mmCIF file of C-alpha atoms in Angstrom:
data_model
loop_
_atom_site.group_PDB
_atom_site.id
_atom_site.type_symbol
_atom_site.label_atom_id
_atom_site.label_comp_id
_atom_site.label_asym_id
_atom_site.label_seq_id
_atom_site.Cartn_x
_atom_site.Cartn_y
_atom_site.Cartn_z
ATOM 1 C CA MET A 1 15.295 -18.110 -31.116
ATOM 2 C CA LEU A 2 13.202 -15.067 -31.911
ATOM 3 C CA PHE A 3 10.023 -16.974 -30.599
ATOM 4 C CA LYS A 4 11.816 -17.618 -27.271
ATOM 5 C CA THR A 5 12.761 -14.203 -26.839
ATOM 6 C CA VAL A 6 9.292 -12.734 -27.643
ATOM 7 C CA THR A 7 7.766 -15.272 -25.178
ATOM 8 C CA LEU A 8 10.062 -13.934 -22.478
ATOM 9 C CA LEU A 9 9.283 -10.424 -23.254
ATOM 10 C CA LEU A 10 5.551 -11.029 -23.114
ATOM 11 C CA ALA A 11 6.013 -12.650 -19.678
ATOM 12 C CA ILE A 12 7.888 -9.560 -18.407
ATOM 13 C CA GLY A 13 5.303 -7.260 -20.030
ATOM 14 C CA ALA A 14 2.649 -7.939 -17.542
ATOM 15 C CA VAL A 15 4.908 -6.133 -14.961
ATOM 16 C CA TYR A 16 4.992 -2.829 -16.993
ATOM 17 C CA VAL A 17 1.287 -2.456 -17.416
ATOM 18 C CA ALA A 18 0.162 -2.872 -14.025
ATOM 19 C CA ALA A 19 -0.627 0.239 -12.025
ATOM 20 C CA VAL A 20 1.398 -0.300 -8.826
ATOM 21 C CA PRO A 21 1.677 -4.021 -8.394
ATOM 22 C CA THR A 22 2.081 -5.496 -5.011
ATOM 23 C CA PRO A 23 5.419 -7.136 -4.035
ATOM 24 C CA THR A 24 3.527 -10.444 -4.213
ATOM 25 C CA GLU A 25 2.554 -9.790 -7.944
ATOM 26 C CA ILE A 26 6.186 -8.870 -8.586
ATOM 27 C CA GLU A 27 7.430 -11.991 -6.851
ATOM 28 C CA THR A 28 5.142 -14.079 -9.068
ATOM 29 C CA GLU A 29 6.474 -12.342 -12.201
ATOM 30 C CA ALA A 30 10.065 -13.042 -11.003
ATOM 31 C CA SER A 31 9.337 -16.586 -10.263
ATOM 32 C CA MET A 32 7.784 -16.983 -13.794
ATOM 33 C CA ILE A 33 11.021 -15.486 -15.442
ATOM 34 C CA ASN A 34 13.202 -17.811 -13.364
ATOM 35 C CA LEU A 35 11.056 -20.709 -14.494
ATOM 36 C CA LEU A 36 11.284 -19.643 -18.123
ATOM 37 C CA LEU A 37 15.133 -18.990 -17.849
ATOM 38 C CA ASN A 38 15.788 -22.487 -16.386
ATOM 39 C CA THR A 39 13.799 -24.489 -18.862
ATOM 40 C CA PRO A 40 15.821 -26.976 -21.094
ATOM 41 C CA ALA A 41 14.819 -24.961 -24.201
ATOM 42 C CA MET A 42 16.281 -21.798 -22.815
ATOM 43 C CA ARG A 43 19.579 -23.489 -21.887
ATOM 44 C CA ALA A 44 19.877 -25.079 -25.349
ATOM 45 C CA ASP A 45 20.813 -23.633 -28.761
ATOM 46 C CA VAL A 46 23.024 -20.437 -28.826
ATOM 47 C CA TYR A 47 21.790 -19.061 -25.511
ATOM 48 C CA ASN A 48 24.771 -18.020 -23.201
ATOM 49 C CA VAL A 49 23.925 -19.962 -20.093
ATOM 50 C CA ASP A 50 26.213 -18.026 -17.973
ATOM 51 C CA CYS A 51 23.872 -15.041 -18.361
ATOM 52 C CA MET A 52 21.164 -16.688 -16.333
ATOM 53 C CA GLU A 53 23.572 -17.377 -13.409
ATOM 54 C CA HIS A 54 24.721 -13.755 -13.381
ATOM 55 C CA TYR A 55 21.505 -11.877 -13.988
ATOM 56 C CA THR A 56 19.010 -13.948 -12.178
ATOM 57 C CA PRO A 57 20.187 -12.925 -8.908
ATOM 58 C CA LEU A 58 20.421 -9.326 -10.014
ATOM 59 C CA LEU A 59 16.768 -9.280 -11.167
ATOM 60 C CA LYS A 60 15.814 -10.951 -7.884
ATOM 61 C CA GLY A 61 17.642 -8.025 -6.119
ATOM 62 C CA HIS A 62 15.439 -5.671 -7.836
ATOM 63 C CA VAL A 63 12.451 -7.501 -6.850
ATOM 64 C CA ASP A 64 13.629 -7.552 -3.170
ATOM 65 C CA LYS A 65 14.377 -3.843 -3.189
ATOM 66 C CA TYR A 66 10.947 -3.147 -4.575
ATOM 67 C CA THR A 67 9.278 -5.350 -1.769
ATOM 68 C CA ASP A 68 11.253 -3.391 0.925
ATOM 69 C CA ASP A 69 10.362 0.085 -0.654
ATOM 70 C CA PHE A 70 6.739 -0.845 -1.060
ATOM 71 C CA ASN A 71 6.498 -2.176 2.409
ATOM 72 C CA ALA A 72 8.313 0.937 3.796
ATOM 73 C CA CYS A 73 5.612 3.085 2.188
ATOM 74 C CA GLN A 74 2.860 0.907 3.834
ATOM 75 C CA TYR A 75 4.650 0.935 7.198
ATOM 76 C CA LYS A 76 4.838 4.903 7.144
ATOM 77 C CA TYR A 77 1.276 4.957 6.294
ATOM 78 C CA ASP A 78 0.183 2.568 9.033
ATOM 79 C CA ASN A 79 1.974 4.533 11.546
ATOM 80 C CA GLY A 80 0.710 7.825 10.432
ATOM 81 C CA GLN A 81 -2.884 6.478 10.424
ATOM 82 C CA SER A 82 -2.452 5.273 13.951
ATOM 83 C CA GLU A 83 -1.106 8.699 14.973
ATOM 84 C CA ILE A 84 -4.011 10.605 13.304
ATOM 85 C CA ASP A 85 -6.610 8.302 14.897
ATOM 86 C CA GLU A 86 -4.866 8.646 18.344
ATOM 87 C CA SER A 87 -4.841 12.466 18.043
ATOM 88 C CA PHE A 88 -8.743 12.529 18.021
ATOM 89 C CA LYS A 89 -8.985 10.449 21.215
ATOM 90 C CA GLY A 90 -9.309 13.450 23.396
ATOM 91 C CA ALA A 91 -12.195 14.845 21.351
ATOM 92 C CA ARG A 92 -14.050 11.518 21.213
ATOM 93 C CA ASP A 93 -13.750 11.136 24.975
ATOM 94 C CA GLU A 94 -15.081 14.628 25.496
ATOM 95 C CA LEU A 95 -18.068 13.932 23.289
ATOM 96 C CA THR A 96 -18.663 10.573 24.929
ATOM 97 C CA ILE A 97 -18.827 12.208 28.436
ATOM 98 C CA SER A 98 -21.144 14.902 27.197
ATOM 99 C CA VAL A 99 -23.430 12.581 25.469
ATOM 100 C CA LYS A 100 -23.584 10.169 28.441
ATOM 101 C CA ASP A 101 -24.278 13.127 30.870
ATOM 102 C CA THR A 102 -27.060 14.336 28.746
ATOM 103 C CA CYS A 103 -28.552 10.816 28.351
ATOM 104 C CA ILE A 104 -28.324 10.223 32.041
ATOM 105 C CA SER A 105 -30.285 13.349 32.820
ATOM 106 C CA LEU A 106 -33.087 12.136 30.552
ATOM 107 C CA ILE A 107 -32.965 8.580 31.911
ATOM 108 C CA THR A 108 -33.473 9.854 35.443
ATOM 109 C CA CYS A 109 -36.860 10.944 34.307
ATOM 110 C CA ASP A 110 -37.728 7.415 33.963
ATOM 111 C CA GLY A 111 -37.264 6.897 37.709
ATOM 112 C CA LYS A 112 -39.972 9.332 38.615
ATOM 113 C CA THR A 113 -42.714 7.407 40.506
ATOM 114 C CA SER A 114 -45.626 9.200 38.928
ATOM 115 C CA ASN A 115 -46.420 9.749 35.237
ATOM 116 C CA SER A 116 -47.026 13.356 35.728
ATOM 117 C CA ASP A 117 -43.496 13.992 37.407
ATOM 118 C CA ALA A 118 -41.887 11.908 34.397
ATOM 119 C CA PHE A 119 -43.609 13.987 31.907
ATOM 120 C CA ASP A 120 -42.589 17.274 33.755
ATOM 121 C CA CYS A 121 -38.958 15.980 33.926
ATOM 122 C CA LEU A 122 -38.894 15.289 30.225
ATOM 123 C CA ALA A 123 -40.686 18.679 29.305
ATOM 124 C CA ILE A 124 -38.069 20.480 31.284
ATOM 125 C CA TRP A 125 -34.800 18.631 30.397
ATOM 126 C CA GLY A 126 -35.759 17.306 26.981
ATOM 127 C CA PRO A 127 -35.124 20.744 25.030
ATOM 128 C CA SER A 128 -31.724 21.254 26.658
ATOM 129 C CA ALA A 129 -30.726 17.730 26.085
ATOM 130 C CA SER A 130 -31.799 17.891 22.467
ATOM 131 C CA LYS A 131 -29.559 20.917 22.028
ATOM 132 C CA GLU A 132 -26.662 19.183 23.801
ATOM 133 C CA LEU A 133 -27.035 16.107 21.561
ATOM 134 C CA GLU A 134 -27.368 18.280 18.497
ATOM 135 C CA GLN A 135 -24.152 20.135 19.420
ATOM 136 C CA ALA A 136 -22.363 16.800 19.897
ATOM 137 C CA SER A 137 -23.559 15.600 16.583
ATOM 138 C CA TYR A 138 -22.089 18.728 14.871
ATOM 139 C CA LYS A 139 -18.837 18.329 16.841
ATOM 140 C CA ALA A 140 -18.669 14.634 15.643
ATOM 141 C CA THR A 141 -19.251 15.578 12.119
ATOM 142 C CA ASP A 142 -16.569 18.203 12.251
ATOM 143 C CA ASN A 143 -13.994 15.869 13.924
ATOM 144 C CA ASN A 144 -14.786 13.134 11.490
ATOM 145 C CA THR A 145 -14.325 15.288 8.499
ATOM 146 C CA SER A 146 -11.014 16.564 9.817
ATOM 147 C CA LEU A 147 -9.851 12.997 10.667
ATOM 148 C CA LYS A 148 -10.861 11.848 7.221
ATOM 149 C CA ARG A 149 -9.041 14.710 5.458
ATOM 150 C CA LYS A 150 -5.862 13.942 7.282
ATOM 151 C CA VAL A 151 -6.070 10.210 6.444
ATOM 152 C CA SER A 152 -6.768 11.144 2.773
ATOM 153 C CA GLU A 153 -3.593 13.181 2.713
ATOM 154 C CA ILE A 154 -1.340 10.323 3.986
ATOM 155 C CA GLU A 155 -3.173 8.053 1.678
ATOM 156 C CA GLN A 156 -2.014 10.143 -1.214
ATOM 157 C CA THR A 157 1.477 10.333 0.248
ATOM 158 C CA ARG A 158 1.492 6.370 0.302
ATOM 159 C CA ALA A 159 0.198 6.353 -3.327
ATOM 160 C CA ILE A 160 3.116 8.603 -4.446
ATOM 161 C CA CYS A 161 5.716 6.785 -2.327
ATOM 162 C CA GLN A 162 4.576 3.323 -3.917
ATOM 163 C CA THR A 163 4.345 4.774 -7.417
ATOM 164 C CA GLU A 164 7.844 6.133 -7.061
ATOM 165 C CA ALA A 165 9.078 2.590 -5.747
ATOM 166 C CA HIS A 166 7.387 0.974 -8.808
ATOM 167 C CA ARG A 167 9.001 3.467 -11.158
ATOM 168 C CA THR A 168 12.405 2.875 -9.552
ATOM 169 C CA TYR A 169 11.890 -0.911 -9.856
ATOM 170 C CA ILE A 170 10.753 -0.697 -13.448
ATOM 171 C CA LYS A 171 13.752 1.321 -14.464
ATOM 172 C CA ASN A 172 16.466 -0.654 -12.640
ATOM 173 C CA HIS A 173 14.972 -4.086 -13.370
ATOM 174 C CA GLY A 174 14.275 -3.060 -17.092
ATOM 175 C CA GLU A 175 17.831 -2.109 -17.560
ATOM 176 C CA CYS A 176 19.120 -5.289 -15.960
ATOM 177 C CA TYR A 177 16.808 -7.366 -17.830
ATOM 178 C CA ASN A 178 17.612 -5.790 -21.154
ATOM 179 C CA GLU A 179 21.099 -6.563 -20.458
ATOM 180 C CA MET A 180 20.347 -9.998 -19.719
ATOM 181 C CA ILE A 181 18.438 -10.301 -23.121
ATOM 182 C CA SER A 182 21.444 -9.024 -24.964
ATOM 183 C CA CYS A 183 23.621 -11.497 -23.057
ATOM 184 C CA LEU A 184 21.431 -14.426 -23.806
ATOM 185 C CA ASN A 185 21.521 -13.708 -27.463
ATOM 186 C CA ASP A 186 25.297 -13.141 -27.654
ATOM 187 C CA PRO A 187 27.435 -16.148 -26.840
ATOM 188 C CA ASP A 188 30.483 -13.749 -26.713
ATOM 189 C CA TRP A 189 28.852 -11.314 -24.264
ATOM 190 C CA ASP A 190 31.302 -10.187 -21.623
ATOM 191 C CA ILE A 191 29.587 -10.854 -18.261
ATOM 192 C CA PRO A 192 30.370 -7.803 -15.908
ATOM 193 C CA THR A 193 32.662 -8.685 -12.967
ATOM 194 C CA THR A 194 30.983 -6.274 -10.532
ATOM 195 C CA ASP A 195 27.379 -6.069 -9.550
ATOM 196 C CA SER A 196 27.130 -2.632 -11.498
ATOM 197 C CA ALA A 197 23.669 -3.842 -12.842
ATOM 198 C CA LEU A 198 22.105 -3.346 -9.560
#
């Protein structure tokens, strides 16, 4: 009996050492627990079979809640990231127009019929075009730095949100799991009549 309990505890232990597991990883753990709980060995001996029927859906409920909470964190991040990206569209469009105009002024030099006229054109417009492109480069760098800083902030918010979802899952799932283990080891355990374990 002790060996079975230790095996089950080791199976669950993988959930506790992961940083912030994805819902898929949690679902895998839950499937493994269900498989272990429904083996003939677990249903034999002195194990209280009613415990499995009562606690398995409760444990699954905690997995489902974690999945919903984790996905809500990701959804909020995805929307925030899209909004941030969209907020820089005007700055990008402005730079694009500026760069195109500058480049067109230089490209027109290529249309000159004589080499001397082409050289004169580039000599006249080249320095100012170079300054314009340099300014565009500075603005692009500033905008990109600002965009990345804002995305980094919401990435931190997402990490905090997912960590909190995981902590809540660990606490609630762990309490429910401990009750199930106590129930499995006690044939006289009184199964709760309400879903208070959720």
